[in-house]
């Protein structure tokens, strides 16, 4: 099997017959806001004040080197133009790798790739500017495919329930803290970590209702169907 990547709806090998020669995925850095005070040995760190002490991260970079195996120079430059159109005419899009199943990155090519002609073939180096986290390809809960399920990082669980008056449930979040969509058939309230949010058929998000990493004990009050819809986000 030849591993490749999918971006902007096309696959590097299946659509262009180009191979990945090297891949470097840089980790994101913490975004720090520090204030120096005269006469103070250290500084005040305000980086997490607005996020409830959750760290904030910068964008990351993914560098890819492609080999362009053509037989003539004319063929090389036709392929080169097709690849540029594929990469540079897209805004931020999903970027997936065959060898990282079950996840996607949100990425964009912001600067022109480096290109080198090598006899009748070529080599192209591309840098993707990427959001700091990678996202689960599937919503958590029912329907997760076994071929992408990982017992070390995934949770086999239901995220859809039928409630009658009151129901206590547990939702497992194996990623970073995340705000889920809560889709209900009628008005319902959900209490999590001492905070109660009310969801309706129109309002399905509350930015104070946040699933923390690990087990989340939720008390549901109301009658009807309810679904907690979210994708796992990890570094």
XYZ file of C-alpha atoms in Angstrom:
235
model
C 0.000 0.000 0.000
C 1.236 3.482 -0.883
C 0.382 5.924 1.895
C -0.727 9.377 0.857
C -2.816 12.327 1.981
C -6.214 13.730 1.096
C -6.754 17.476 0.852
C -9.360 19.609 -0.889
C -11.223 16.437 -1.886
C -8.327 14.790 -3.744
C -5.780 12.136 -2.837
C -2.086 12.702 -3.520
C -1.421 9.287 -5.075
C -4.776 8.170 -6.460
C -5.429 11.488 -8.224
C -1.902 12.720 -9.048
C 0.357 9.635 -8.749
C 2.770 11.554 -6.513
C 4.426 9.965 -3.507
C 5.156 11.403 -0.068
C 8.930 11.314 0.372
C 8.930 12.879 3.839
C 6.434 14.206 6.372
C 7.080 16.385 9.417
C 4.195 17.220 11.762
C 5.220 19.966 14.154
C 3.456 20.141 17.532
C 1.659 23.372 18.468
C 3.240 25.751 20.956
C 1.495 27.281 23.932
C 0.348 30.858 23.349
C 1.686 32.887 26.266
C 0.678 36.368 27.445
C 3.166 37.583 30.034
C 3.566 40.974 31.662
C 6.912 42.010 33.105
C 6.786 44.112 36.280
C 9.776 46.303 37.252
C 11.466 44.962 40.386
C 9.776 41.567 40.065
C 11.904 38.478 39.501
C 9.385 36.758 37.264
C 6.272 37.918 35.395
C 2.495 37.704 35.491
C 1.059 35.068 33.164
C -2.384 35.978 31.771
C -2.399 33.283 29.079
C -5.334 31.296 30.490
C -7.393 34.031 32.173
C -10.066 34.053 29.445
C -10.234 30.258 29.115
C -10.749 29.136 32.711
C -7.102 28.074 33.035
C -7.135 25.955 29.890
C -3.928 26.384 27.857
C -4.162 28.150 24.506
C -2.125 26.958 21.529
C -0.776 28.458 18.327
C -1.245 27.029 14.857
C 1.128 24.274 13.832
C 2.926 23.407 10.601
C 3.034 20.212 8.582
C 5.790 19.934 5.986
C 5.406 17.464 3.134
C 7.913 16.604 0.400
C 6.378 15.111 -2.747
C 8.202 13.263 -5.474
C 6.873 13.970 -8.996
C 7.830 10.919 -11.105
C 7.314 12.113 -14.691
C 8.957 10.901 -17.923
C 9.387 14.233 -19.731
C 9.847 17.869 -18.761
C 6.602 18.757 -20.508
C 4.731 16.176 -18.432
C 6.473 17.456 -15.282
C 5.273 21.037 -15.683
C 1.742 19.972 -16.526
C 1.663 17.937 -13.313
C 3.271 20.793 -11.393
C 0.490 23.179 -12.487
C -2.225 20.669 -11.564
C -0.761 20.240 -8.065
C -0.534 24.006 -7.546
C -4.200 24.387 -8.456
C -5.121 21.552 -6.084
C -3.208 22.999 -3.134
C -3.330 26.770 -3.544
C -6.844 27.338 -4.813
C -8.292 25.860 -1.620
C -8.982 27.685 1.610
C -8.881 25.915 4.939
C -9.855 22.296 4.265
C -9.715 18.898 5.887
C -6.304 17.244 5.629
C -6.135 13.500 6.292
C -3.313 10.985 6.153
C -3.720 7.312 5.294
C -1.412 6.332 8.162
C -3.310 8.452 10.754
C -6.764 6.864 10.442
C -9.776 8.265 12.254
C -8.560 11.879 12.405
C -8.320 14.979 10.254
C -6.523 18.310 10.482
C -7.891 21.707 9.405
C -5.180 23.038 7.118
C -4.345 25.564 4.420
C -1.389 26.159 2.117
C -0.617 29.849 2.659
C 2.750 30.147 0.889
C 3.904 28.833 -2.453
C 5.542 25.390 -2.412
C 9.255 25.010 -3.157
C 9.816 23.239 -6.447
C 12.933 21.602 -7.847
C 13.384 20.004 -11.250
C 15.539 16.860 -11.152
C 16.297 15.817 -14.755
C 12.847 14.860 -16.108
C 11.215 14.510 -12.696
C 10.645 16.916 -9.833
C 10.393 17.423 -6.107
C 7.979 19.726 -4.294
C 8.029 20.803 -0.650
C 4.710 22.006 0.752
C 3.940 23.612 4.107
C 0.431 23.362 5.534
C -0.598 25.860 8.222
C -2.797 23.835 10.553
C -5.137 24.417 13.488
C -3.472 23.189 16.706
C -5.646 20.102 17.278
C -6.594 17.116 15.193
C -10.242 16.113 15.117
C -12.014 12.786 15.234
C -13.366 11.888 11.818
C -16.504 10.428 13.424
C -18.761 11.857 16.064
C -18.257 10.140 19.397
C -20.767 7.439 20.267
C -22.725 5.023 18.111
C -21.469 4.304 14.631
C -17.701 4.358 15.268
C -16.060 2.002 12.800
C -14.055 -0.891 14.206
C -11.255 -0.401 11.679
C -10.482 3.010 13.205
C -11.332 2.194 16.836
C -8.376 2.361 19.229
C -8.788 0.753 22.658
C -6.090 3.034 24.097
C -7.620 6.365 23.013
C -11.303 5.735 22.142
C -14.369 5.074 24.281
C -17.138 2.678 23.248
C -20.258 4.457 24.452
C -23.712 5.715 23.620
C -24.238 9.442 23.252
C -27.968 9.302 22.429
C -30.594 8.658 25.104
C -34.334 8.610 25.768
C -35.225 10.410 28.990
C -38.387 10.297 31.063
C -38.531 13.033 33.706
C -34.973 12.460 35.000
C -31.945 10.469 33.867
C -28.344 10.195 35.081
C -25.747 9.374 32.407
C -21.990 9.320 31.912
C -20.269 10.719 28.832
C -16.564 9.934 28.366
C -14.395 12.535 26.668
C -11.016 11.092 25.670
C -9.786 14.404 24.245
C -9.376 17.992 25.402
C -12.257 19.949 27.017
C -14.998 20.471 24.448
C -18.423 22.069 24.102
C -20.867 19.556 22.582
C -23.979 20.104 20.567
C -26.922 18.880 22.634
C -29.761 17.959 20.288
C -33.128 17.463 21.977
C -36.685 16.688 20.868
C -38.087 19.092 23.473
C -36.898 21.432 26.219
C -34.462 19.715 28.593
C -32.003 20.799 31.266
C -28.617 19.183 31.831
C -26.512 19.575 34.955
C -22.759 19.032 34.666
C -20.098 19.980 37.224
C -22.574 22.103 39.171
C -23.770 24.070 36.127
C -27.247 23.639 34.640
C -27.850 24.394 30.961
C -31.235 24.452 29.225
C -31.434 23.125 25.671
C -34.296 23.492 23.208
C -34.980 22.473 19.614
C -33.523 25.866 18.635
C -30.692 26.227 21.175
C -28.293 23.262 21.078
C -25.128 24.825 22.539
C -24.222 26.462 25.823
C -20.651 27.709 26.033
C -20.518 27.092 29.789
C -21.583 23.466 29.326
C -18.229 21.826 28.676
C -17.186 18.173 28.714
C -13.938 17.745 30.606
C -11.406 14.993 29.859
C -12.492 11.682 31.370
C -15.900 10.743 32.736
C -18.602 13.427 32.833
C -21.606 12.733 35.090
C -24.696 14.486 33.682
C -28.190 14.725 35.130
C -30.898 15.220 32.511
C -34.308 16.619 33.419
C -37.072 16.425 30.834
C -38.787 13.928 28.599
C -37.769 13.027 25.067
C -34.701 12.130 23.036
C -31.330 13.770 23.605
C -28.001 13.437 21.811
C -24.600 14.751 22.831
C -22.778 15.337 19.548
C -19.052 16.089 19.536
C -15.817 15.088 17.901
C -12.731 14.235 19.900
C -10.001 16.883 19.764
C -6.423 15.958 20.654
C -2.924 17.283 20.038
